[in-house]
XYZ file of C-alpha atoms in Angstrom:
679
model
C 7.924 2.386 6.003
C 9.078 5.777 4.537
C 8.830 6.200 0.807
C 12.495 6.486 -0.256
C 12.051 7.193 -3.947
C 9.569 8.891 -6.259
C 7.157 6.278 -7.615
C 5.051 6.784 -10.724
C 2.261 4.259 -10.434
C -0.083 4.129 -13.432
C -3.341 2.219 -13.536
C -4.303 0.664 -16.914
C -8.095 0.683 -17.393
C -9.778 -1.142 -20.275
C -11.844 -4.141 -21.153
C -9.776 -7.300 -21.490
C -10.707 -9.490 -24.461
C -10.616 -6.742 -27.114
C -7.472 -4.879 -26.005
C -4.935 -7.648 -25.867
C -2.757 -6.223 -28.670
C -2.525 -2.800 -27.000
C -1.739 -4.293 -23.594
C 0.957 -6.447 -25.127
C 2.561 -3.438 -26.844
C 2.473 -1.439 -23.574
C 3.849 -4.332 -21.560
C 6.638 -5.322 -23.970
C 7.556 -2.051 -25.671
C 6.471 0.975 -23.629
C 6.624 0.150 -19.923
C 10.171 -1.327 -19.902
C 11.444 1.876 -21.501
C 9.632 3.943 -18.924
C 11.146 1.816 -16.121
C 14.665 2.477 -17.536
C 13.887 6.183 -17.941
C 12.719 6.462 -14.332
C 15.590 4.460 -12.907
C 18.005 6.866 -14.571
C 16.186 9.675 -12.716
C 16.335 7.828 -9.363
C 12.598 7.076 -9.543
C 10.385 4.071 -10.125
C 7.701 3.340 -12.752
C 4.975 0.781 -11.943
C 2.223 -0.164 -14.382
C -0.807 -1.595 -12.587
C -2.604 -4.060 -14.814
C -5.155 -6.044 -12.817
C -5.682 -8.831 -15.273
C -2.866 -10.480 -13.296
C -3.830 -9.057 -9.919
C -7.289 -10.588 -9.424
C -7.187 -14.130 -8.131
C -10.049 -16.655 -8.093
C -10.679 -16.124 -4.387
C -11.318 -12.398 -5.001
C -13.625 -13.174 -7.919
C -15.762 -15.627 -5.915
C -15.944 -13.201 -3.032
C -17.495 -10.668 -5.434
C -14.708 -8.120 -4.766
C -13.203 -7.713 -8.234
C -14.461 -4.183 -8.995
C -13.868 -3.071 -5.415
C -10.204 -4.190 -5.685
C -9.823 -2.262 -8.947
C -11.267 0.948 -7.449
C -8.985 0.635 -4.402
C -5.947 0.221 -6.653
C -6.950 3.363 -8.594
C -7.138 5.275 -5.294
C -3.682 3.942 -4.329
C -2.237 5.046 -7.644
C -3.623 8.545 -7.166
C -2.222 8.772 -3.626
C 1.262 7.457 -4.512
C 1.657 9.157 -7.884
C -0.277 12.380 -8.380
C 0.739 12.590 -12.069
C 0.416 10.513 -14.208
C -1.746 7.791 -12.606
C -4.308 6.616 -15.138
C -4.257 5.349 -18.734
C -7.435 4.328 -20.589
C -7.680 1.946 -23.527
C -11.047 1.943 -25.328
C -12.309 0.182 -28.397
C -15.886 -0.828 -29.276
C -16.629 -2.940 -26.206
C -18.428 -1.460 -23.149
C -17.694 -4.557 -21.095
C -18.875 -6.426 -18.013
C -21.655 -4.708 -16.117
C -21.510 -6.056 -12.558
C -24.183 -5.768 -9.927
C -22.930 -3.617 -6.999
C -20.812 -5.464 -4.481
C -22.150 -3.123 -1.774
C -25.374 -1.121 -1.503
C -25.719 1.526 1.212
C -28.573 0.891 3.611
C -30.319 4.157 2.733
C -30.340 3.195 -0.923
C -31.670 -0.293 -0.212
C -34.557 1.263 1.697
C -35.511 3.183 -1.500
C -35.079 0.116 -3.710
C -37.105 -2.437 -1.624
C -40.571 -0.907 -2.170
C -39.996 -1.084 -5.978
C -39.383 -4.875 -5.921
C -41.763 -7.799 -6.281
C -41.920 -10.328 -3.465
C -39.827 -12.815 -5.449
C -37.213 -10.147 -6.211
C -37.137 -9.131 -2.552
C -36.466 -12.761 -1.537
C -33.623 -13.009 -4.054
C -32.099 -9.717 -2.874
C -32.349 -10.763 0.763
C -30.665 -14.039 -0.065
C -27.696 -12.406 -1.857
C -27.340 -9.107 0.001
C -26.758 -9.109 3.797
C -26.770 -6.023 5.976
C -23.373 -5.187 7.449
C -23.799 -2.725 10.279
C -20.049 -2.656 10.873
C -19.588 -0.459 7.874
C -19.924 3.321 8.375
C -22.511 4.045 7.043
C -24.190 0.590 7.152
C -24.390 -1.273 3.849
C -25.669 -4.433 2.206
C -22.885 -6.761 1.075
C -23.100 -9.083 -1.923
C -22.382 -12.608 -0.686
C -19.680 -14.859 -2.095
C -20.414 -17.279 -4.938
C -20.569 -20.783 -3.512
C -21.622 -24.274 -4.583
C -23.204 -24.283 -8.037
C -22.588 -20.590 -8.528
C -18.854 -21.060 -8.558
C -19.470 -21.979 -12.189
C -19.420 -18.698 -14.053
C -22.158 -19.508 -16.569
C -24.686 -20.189 -13.824
C -23.694 -17.045 -11.939
C -23.763 -14.983 -15.180
C -27.410 -15.867 -15.748
C -28.404 -15.098 -12.123
C -26.406 -11.838 -12.121
C -28.174 -10.724 -15.269
C -31.571 -11.251 -13.664
C -30.591 -9.395 -10.478
C -29.129 -6.570 -12.590
C -32.336 -6.190 -14.600
C -34.706 -5.867 -11.645
C -32.270 -3.718 -9.675
C -32.101 -1.299 -12.583
C -35.886 -1.105 -12.867
C -36.201 -0.414 -9.125
C -33.380 2.135 -9.046
C -34.751 3.954 -12.104
C -38.111 4.380 -10.355
C -36.594 5.353 -7.003
C -35.454 8.783 -5.717
C -31.784 7.780 -5.621
C -29.573 10.612 -6.931
C -28.131 10.427 -10.420
C -24.509 10.063 -9.195
C -25.477 7.142 -6.963
C -27.402 5.427 -9.760
C -24.271 5.094 -11.889
C -23.008 1.939 -10.223
C -26.243 0.109 -11.166
C -26.133 1.081 -14.858
C -22.406 1.260 -15.701
C -19.801 -1.266 -16.766
C -16.810 -2.058 -14.547
C -14.511 -0.152 -16.976
C -16.856 2.832 -16.963
C -16.810 2.934 -13.141
C -12.992 2.741 -13.165
C -12.876 5.698 -15.591
C -15.243 7.721 -13.457
C -13.034 7.121 -10.412
C -9.730 7.672 -12.249
C -10.534 10.430 -14.742
C -13.995 11.921 -14.703
C -14.435 12.239 -10.933
C -11.076 11.273 -9.458
C -10.138 10.555 -5.868
C -8.864 14.112 -5.479
C -10.665 16.663 -7.671
C -7.639 18.958 -7.382
C -5.457 16.678 -9.528
C -6.763 18.092 -12.904
C -6.913 14.764 -14.794
C -7.036 16.518 -18.172
C -3.382 17.359 -17.571
C -2.083 13.850 -17.058
C -4.730 11.167 -17.759
C -4.601 9.677 -21.265
C -7.293 7.899 -23.234
C -6.160 5.875 -26.281
C -9.266 5.182 -28.314
C -9.251 2.658 -31.167
C -11.346 3.022 -34.373
C -11.508 -0.271 -36.164
C -12.466 -0.189 -39.865
C -14.511 -3.110 -41.139
C -15.633 -4.232 -37.655
C -18.664 -6.591 -37.914
C -21.634 -5.684 -35.733
C -22.668 -9.234 -34.919
C -21.300 -12.357 -33.218
C -18.455 -12.497 -35.730
C -16.876 -9.784 -33.541
C -17.537 -11.593 -30.247
C -15.114 -10.357 -27.619
C -14.671 -7.042 -29.450
C -18.251 -5.698 -29.081
C -21.114 -6.281 -26.596
C -23.754 -8.683 -27.954
C -27.440 -8.941 -27.263
C -29.381 -12.237 -27.002
C -29.791 -12.405 -30.755
C -26.103 -12.112 -31.530
C -26.062 -8.487 -32.684
C -24.408 -5.414 -31.137
C -26.111 -4.531 -27.897
C -27.736 -1.055 -28.368
C -27.646 -0.111 -24.660
C -23.956 -0.931 -24.374
C -23.183 0.904 -27.610
C -24.988 4.064 -26.453
C -23.266 3.982 -23.025
C -19.827 3.602 -24.641
C -20.496 6.486 -27.035
C -21.557 8.712 -24.131
C -18.428 7.693 -22.194
C -16.166 8.564 -25.135
C -17.865 11.953 -25.562
C -17.394 12.685 -21.826
C -13.701 11.750 -22.041
C -13.035 13.754 -25.182
C -14.651 16.832 -23.582
C -12.731 16.354 -20.309
C -9.278 15.274 -21.607
C -9.105 17.404 -24.762
C -5.694 16.829 -26.390
C -5.071 13.813 -24.081
C -7.937 12.008 -25.872
C -5.982 10.194 -28.604
C -7.613 8.227 -31.440
C -5.776 5.670 -33.548
C -6.834 3.467 -36.448
C -7.068 -0.334 -36.809
C -8.388 -2.834 -39.327
C -10.509 -5.956 -38.919
C -8.485 -8.874 -40.266
C -9.032 -12.610 -39.674
C -11.486 -12.125 -36.820
C -9.390 -9.603 -34.889
C -8.665 -5.895 -34.657
C -5.109 -5.022 -35.753
C -3.491 -1.607 -35.187
C -2.481 0.048 -38.458
C 0.764 1.470 -37.169
C 2.059 -0.352 -34.103
C 5.294 1.644 -33.881
C 3.451 4.944 -33.938
C 1.064 3.753 -31.225
C 3.943 2.604 -28.989
C 6.015 5.789 -29.552
C 3.053 8.037 -28.891
C 2.121 6.217 -25.659
C 5.724 6.369 -24.455
C 6.218 10.008 -25.336
C 3.062 11.236 -23.688
C 3.716 9.407 -20.426
C 7.406 10.262 -20.409
C 6.698 13.953 -20.850
C 4.343 14.023 -17.805
C 6.902 12.141 -15.658
C 9.685 14.491 -16.736
C 7.584 17.540 -15.924
C 6.811 16.054 -12.476
C 10.547 15.393 -11.871
C 11.305 18.973 -12.913
C 8.800 20.261 -10.377
C 10.266 18.251 -7.554
C 12.362 20.111 -4.986
C 15.828 18.636 -5.333
C 17.008 17.862 -1.824
C 20.523 17.206 -0.689
C 21.251 13.854 0.956
C 20.923 15.226 4.496
C 17.555 16.929 3.978
C 16.247 13.847 2.148
C 17.111 11.673 5.180
C 15.645 14.176 7.651
C 12.375 14.292 5.708
C 12.088 10.532 5.567
C 12.251 10.338 9.366
C 9.887 13.275 9.733
C 7.435 11.444 7.525
C 7.761 8.281 9.631
C 7.340 10.280 12.874
C 4.219 11.996 11.554
C 2.701 8.686 10.477
C 3.236 7.150 13.906
C 1.674 10.201 15.567
C -1.436 10.297 13.340
C -3.505 8.123 15.652
C -1.496 8.105 18.874
C -3.377 7.784 22.167
C -2.316 7.238 25.824
C 1.151 6.505 27.302
C 0.959 9.681 29.384
C 3.041 8.351 32.264
C 6.140 7.454 30.268
C 5.828 10.619 28.174
C 5.770 12.705 31.379
C 9.041 11.009 32.463
C 10.698 11.864 29.165
C 9.607 15.485 29.467
C 10.840 15.615 33.096
C 14.260 14.241 31.993
C 14.577 16.778 29.197
C 13.708 19.677 31.530
C 16.113 18.545 34.284
C 19.548 20.152 33.716
C 21.047 18.054 36.519
C 20.465 14.702 34.723
C 23.571 14.164 32.578
C 22.799 10.579 31.566
C 21.286 9.227 28.344
C 17.603 8.412 28.851
C 16.949 4.758 27.794
C 13.448 3.429 27.082
C 13.565 -0.365 27.257
C 10.764 -2.602 26.101
C 10.185 -5.933 24.369
C 9.558 -5.953 20.632
C 5.968 -5.061 19.978
C 5.466 -2.905 23.086
C 5.115 0.319 21.032
C 8.518 1.943 21.657
C 8.640 3.634 18.236
C 5.209 5.222 18.713
C 6.186 6.513 22.177
C 9.423 7.934 20.789
C 7.538 9.662 17.900
C 5.151 11.257 20.415
C 8.018 12.255 22.712
C 9.664 14.015 19.797
C 6.427 15.819 18.941
C 5.970 16.978 22.520
C 9.530 18.168 23.097
C 10.991 19.503 19.853
C 10.691 23.259 19.368
C 12.135 26.058 17.270
C 14.650 26.981 19.942
C 16.286 23.536 20.199
C 18.672 21.782 17.776
C 16.654 18.560 17.508
C 17.773 15.470 15.521
C 15.955 12.123 15.498
C 16.377 8.853 13.667
C 14.139 5.724 13.675
C 16.875 3.158 13.178
C 15.954 0.455 10.697
C 13.370 2.510 8.806
C 15.882 3.735 6.219
C 18.979 2.151 4.789
C 21.289 4.853 6.143
C 20.347 4.306 9.804
C 21.290 0.680 10.223
C 24.977 1.337 9.576
C 26.688 3.121 12.449
C 29.069 5.021 10.190
C 26.362 6.557 8.026
C 24.149 7.184 11.103
C 26.854 9.198 12.934
C 27.948 11.085 9.843
C 24.356 12.056 9.160
C 23.633 13.122 12.734
C 26.833 15.186 12.960
C 26.069 16.880 9.672
C 22.588 17.862 10.882
C 23.725 19.151 14.284
C 26.508 21.269 12.814
C 24.384 22.737 9.983
C 21.485 23.493 12.297
C 24.000 25.395 14.475
C 24.925 27.490 11.464
C 28.384 25.969 10.945
C 30.011 24.316 7.982
C 30.989 20.656 8.507
C 34.350 20.974 6.736
C 35.442 23.891 8.864
C 34.143 22.260 12.008
C 36.216 19.078 11.552
C 39.931 19.216 12.127
C 42.093 18.447 9.138
C 43.430 15.243 10.704
C 39.892 13.964 11.196
C 38.884 14.737 7.593
C 41.336 12.179 6.378
C 39.756 9.384 8.425
C 36.038 10.105 8.250
C 35.267 6.448 7.423
C 36.687 5.271 10.763
C 34.236 4.729 13.570
C 36.616 6.029 16.250
C 36.992 9.291 14.336
C 33.232 9.630 13.856
C 32.679 8.900 17.559
C 35.091 11.683 18.461
C 33.410 14.084 16.022
C 29.941 13.163 17.356
C 30.985 13.974 20.904
C 32.525 17.210 19.737
C 29.252 18.126 18.033
C 27.440 17.698 21.354
C 29.480 20.521 22.814
C 27.578 22.929 20.541
C 24.572 22.844 22.882
C 23.834 26.167 24.615
C 21.187 27.581 26.926
C 19.696 29.421 23.971
C 19.858 26.404 21.628
C 20.070 23.061 23.500
C 20.656 19.812 21.585
C 17.955 17.117 21.663
C 18.689 13.746 20.076
C 16.241 10.832 19.772
C 17.447 7.413 18.558
C 14.740 4.763 18.312
C 15.490 0.996 18.136
C 19.213 0.773 18.860
C 18.792 -2.990 18.579
C 18.130 -2.552 14.824
C 21.741 -1.389 14.252
C 23.961 -3.656 12.258
C 26.614 -4.944 14.650
C 29.502 -4.319 12.263
C 32.174 -2.522 14.178
C 30.515 -3.665 17.404
C 27.944 -0.889 17.011
C 25.498 -2.553 19.424
C 27.995 -2.485 22.263
C 27.093 1.265 22.228
C 30.651 2.359 23.123
C 30.067 5.358 20.882
C 27.187 6.622 23.082
C 28.452 9.126 25.720
C 28.122 7.993 29.347
C 27.998 11.583 30.580
C 26.468 14.331 28.482
C 27.708 17.912 28.175
C 25.556 20.740 29.496
C 22.475 21.610 27.415
C 22.360 18.164 25.722
C 19.761 15.445 26.072
C 19.729 12.083 24.337
C 16.719 9.741 24.434
C 17.143 6.198 23.064
C 15.050 3.079 22.883
C 15.896 -0.592 22.641
C 14.765 -4.108 23.349
C 16.123 -5.710 26.531
C 18.930 -7.455 24.561
C 20.985 -4.232 24.842
C 20.229 -3.523 28.491
C 23.761 -4.454 29.578
C 25.211 -2.018 27.072
C 22.872 0.672 28.480
C 23.916 0.252 32.129
C 24.771 3.612 33.547
C 22.084 5.363 31.551
C 18.767 6.628 32.970
C 16.648 3.469 32.308
C 12.807 3.380 32.135
C 11.012 0.225 31.244
C 7.965 0.575 29.000
C 4.949 -0.849 30.730
C 2.207 -2.870 29.075
C -0.611 -1.038 27.309
C -3.601 -0.561 29.642
C -7.117 -1.635 28.587
C -8.213 2.000 28.712
C -5.425 3.020 26.306
C -6.142 0.034 24.074
C -9.795 1.061 23.747
C -8.793 4.624 22.839
C -6.360 3.367 20.141
C -8.798 0.814 18.773
C -11.617 3.393 18.540
C -9.337 5.702 16.642
C -8.292 3.018 14.118
C -11.880 2.038 13.483
C -12.879 5.677 12.910
C -10.131 6.195 10.347
C -11.050 2.905 8.569
C -14.738 3.871 8.595
C -15.532 0.593 10.254
C -16.856 -0.602 13.609
C -17.618 -3.915 15.260
C -20.596 -5.155 17.238
C -20.413 -4.844 21.040
C -19.926 -8.639 21.250
C -17.070 -8.490 18.711
C -15.469 -5.502 20.423
C -15.540 -7.118 23.855
C -14.048 -10.279 22.291
C -11.074 -8.293 20.922
C -10.440 -6.512 24.243
C -10.662 -9.841 26.103
C -8.029 -11.307 23.769
C -5.836 -8.213 23.975
C -5.755 -8.342 27.773
C -3.934 -11.649 27.594
C -0.800 -9.893 26.218
C -1.454 -6.116 26.505
C 1.005 -5.567 23.654
C 0.427 -2.791 21.096
C 1.662 -5.133 18.340
C -0.996 -7.657 19.285
C -3.625 -4.921 19.170
C -2.514 -3.754 15.728
C -2.532 -7.264 14.293
C -5.927 -7.979 15.893
C -7.297 -4.870 14.274
C -5.933 -5.900 10.845
C -7.898 -9.147 11.252
C -11.183 -7.843 12.784
C -11.616 -4.778 10.591
C -12.807 -7.199 7.862
C -15.492 -8.736 10.108
C -19.107 -8.076 9.170
C -21.795 -7.531 11.766
C -23.418 -10.845 10.762
C -20.221 -12.823 11.426
C -20.868 -15.051 14.421
C -17.830 -17.349 14.444
C -15.260 -15.144 16.197
C -11.677 -16.323 16.304
C -8.428 -14.666 17.405
C -5.386 -16.401 18.793
C -4.303 -15.512 22.357
C -0.704 -14.424 21.663
C 1.386 -12.528 19.146
C 2.609 -15.725 17.522
C -0.937 -16.845 16.899
C -2.199 -13.502 15.683
C 0.717 -13.212 13.175
C -0.188 -16.699 11.910
C -3.819 -15.587 11.537
C -2.737 -12.493 9.593
C -0.761 -14.578 7.125
C -3.628 -17.018 6.685
C -5.682 -13.965 5.593
C -2.872 -12.776 3.271
C -2.638 -16.239 1.686
C -6.340 -16.063 0.846
C -6.066 -12.556 -0.547
C -2.899 -13.058 -2.569
C -2.630 -16.861 -3.001
C -0.748 -19.165 -0.725
C 1.987 -19.748 -3.261
C 2.882 -16.065 -3.648
C 2.935 -15.330 0.096
C 4.922 -18.465 0.880
C 7.537 -17.813 -1.789
C 7.990 -14.127 -0.942
C 8.396 -14.765 2.806
C 10.785 -17.690 2.251
C 12.912 -15.607 -0.178
C 13.089 -12.700 2.305
C 13.930 -14.779 5.371
C 16.544 -16.870 3.533
C 18.365 -13.793 2.360
C 21.717 -13.129 4.012
C 20.241 -10.309 6.045
C 16.692 -11.788 6.231
C 15.542 -9.405 3.537
C 15.816 -8.716 -0.171
C 15.763 -5.750 -2.551
C 12.410 -5.277 -4.295
C 14.007 -5.981 -7.691
C 15.363 -9.262 -6.386
C 11.953 -10.381 -5.175
C 10.379 -9.601 -8.555
C 13.111 -11.426 -10.486
C 13.343 -14.489 -8.247
C 9.600 -15.123 -8.594
C 10.108 -15.495 -12.352
C 13.183 -17.696 -12.119
C 11.511 -19.997 -9.588
C 10.085 -22.354 -12.201
C 7.729 -24.132 -9.745
C 6.079 -20.861 -8.725
C 6.171 -19.437 -12.252
C 4.261 -22.443 -13.625
C 1.676 -22.191 -10.846
C 1.269 -18.464 -11.613
C 0.879 -19.111 -15.344
C -1.692 -21.830 -14.753
C -3.736 -19.525 -12.554
C -3.564 -16.725 -15.105
C -6.323 -16.465 -17.680
C -5.556 -18.694 -20.642
C -5.889 -15.870 -23.149
C -3.296 -13.743 -21.281
C -0.512 -16.286 -20.907
C 1.215 -15.423 -24.146
C 1.641 -11.860 -22.921
C 3.915 -13.211 -20.146
C 6.341 -14.908 -22.481
C 9.890 -13.609 -22.147
C 9.292 -11.438 -19.040
C 12.184 -11.123 -16.626
C 10.204 -10.205 -13.516
C 6.749 -10.770 -12.077
C 4.110 -8.183 -13.022
C 4.486 -5.429 -10.423
C 0.763 -5.549 -9.413
C 1.132 -9.147 -8.119
C 3.901 -8.036 -5.722
C 2.713 -4.472 -4.904
C -0.708 -5.557 -3.596
C 0.978 -7.934 -1.127
C 3.629 -5.272 -0.272
C 0.959 -2.694 0.578
C -0.729 -5.080 3.019
C 2.635 -5.919 4.626
C 4.013 -2.355 4.602
C 3.036 -1.444 8.207
C 5.304 -4.236 9.425
C 8.207 -3.800 7.022
C 11.361 -1.732 7.141
C 14.255 -0.939 4.850
C 17.868 -1.635 5.821
C 21.291 -1.209 4.279
C 22.956 -4.479 3.288
C 26.399 -4.123 1.678
C 25.309 -0.839 0.111
C 21.965 -2.152 -1.161
C 18.586 -1.186 0.331
C 16.691 -4.372 1.297
C 13.165 -4.918 2.579
C 12.648 -6.965 5.763
C 10.437 -7.159 8.836
C 10.726 -4.467 11.517
C 9.567 -6.676 14.410
C 11.649 -9.733 15.253
C 8.562 -11.655 16.266
C 7.616 -11.759 12.552
C 10.951 -13.332 11.671
C 10.671 -15.896 14.454
C 7.010 -16.836 13.769
C 7.354 -16.950 9.989
C 10.541 -18.959 10.137
C 8.643 -21.608 12.004
C 5.410 -21.276 10.005
C 7.134 -21.797 6.626
C 9.512 -24.499 7.821
C 12.791 -22.570 7.505
C 15.961 -23.131 9.438
C 17.270 -19.634 9.133
C 19.302 -18.574 12.197
C 17.601 -15.602 13.848
C 20.151 -12.790 14.361
């Protein structure tokens, strides 16, 4: 789905138990003001605080730190500046054992272990050859080890002998860090010291707020605020590591390393000047956002829409393979001056029409042609026929070097909101095509048009085209009667050979593979439907398989594979969240909702809100008092997993999120027991 607004997504990195006051101030005082500031600038602000984003399933699967690091990477991709805020006190924090150890590192570790230690490692770390490169994966906590105290003791033992082995090995210093660093330290390395993209200059936009607490006890009286050794005193290793981390940050961040004072009162650290802390945090972040907004190229409405569709086309073409026969037919049509009909590509939902259209555009657009394309349903302006035609006409006329106002007759200017007038103007625009500059128009997914004004009857689409004009459209079979008289080509099923090419490409990009047995299983299942949508959903399921997984399961049809995908999502994001979000979306008037509506409804749904509070850590619940929408991280993680299958539509002037493929609506309506009429 194209990104339709600038999003500033900031990851908050800190230990939990000692920084509750700071997090509360940011959540209640700073972030709401930044949201308002960004909204006024037609942008979004999202604070990513994972104390609400890590569910019990993720913790037991030993994926907590991996989830945090992935979210940091997402923040850096979505929002170059700012994307990372650090809160540090006197606690170094949880020091996890690695969730994954590359095979080449394990080969260096093994010779340094005792036989007992090797047995323990072999029991908890299993080789996954589906990863590229292969790696050993820490196994989920089950049975007695679901109890944290028992796991904490075992984890400490594994951590100790791993550190001794790694210290003696020839593993490089950079690779040793994950064995000796806290989770917060590893987050800071990823987000500030050695970020995802070294070209982002973190010293310009990453902030570290570092607390100095006067009167802090250095024993178990300060439990939760310092790291303790077995005797109840401050742990010297953790203290030294934290001091080194602070020195590194101060050197790297310079003026963005901000210290503030606090006092130890009644067993807690209290900030001396709360207002100053809040104002400083707001001002620093606001200044960076404002500078980013100032640097943005301000686009007019037309160029903004064009770029959204260009972005969507490029994304579809990134890993495109096959479909040579139908693409050759499109090229033949475009190069045939005798064919005056619209070219219609017809295929069921899920057959890959949008990808074929994107590739056809790539192969046929050139500097000499006046090319316009729209993927209907991917932006709010394309689902409404009036805005679609106005936008297309504006682009055609401007590309031809003309001014829209001078091109339109005065009588028409007075009725630009009438479809009949726009249809007449659209057909007049088509007469601008010449030998030197022919007009090429690609309209994907006509079936996604809102039917207001009988748009899907396609009366506005010319039956016979002027010279030097070609129009290529796509639709599901439901509009085939409206497309009678056009040049119709039916999109065939995806061949096994093409499916293998596509699947191989996806695995390469994901840096994953599957065993020959697993691969053959996927292809065997795909051949029952031969649908690109089935292949995509199958991939989303199987890319999580490890090489040691023997119980292989994929449903035989699209309905089944969608159900499987949502079973996976329910495990990743909780069943309650997924169920509620899907039900809200499908029960909306247009089977979709605005993002703000989803966030607010989740709070006002008392049943869900109580479940969410009960699953939140007890010490964090008071921070959620009085909020008017769900913490953004809870929704955004689910949204990012759903995004390949979502679209944005216009509904009474509001942009709403819903599913691009109708199969999702049909399957999920049944799965979640809804009676919504499918339209």
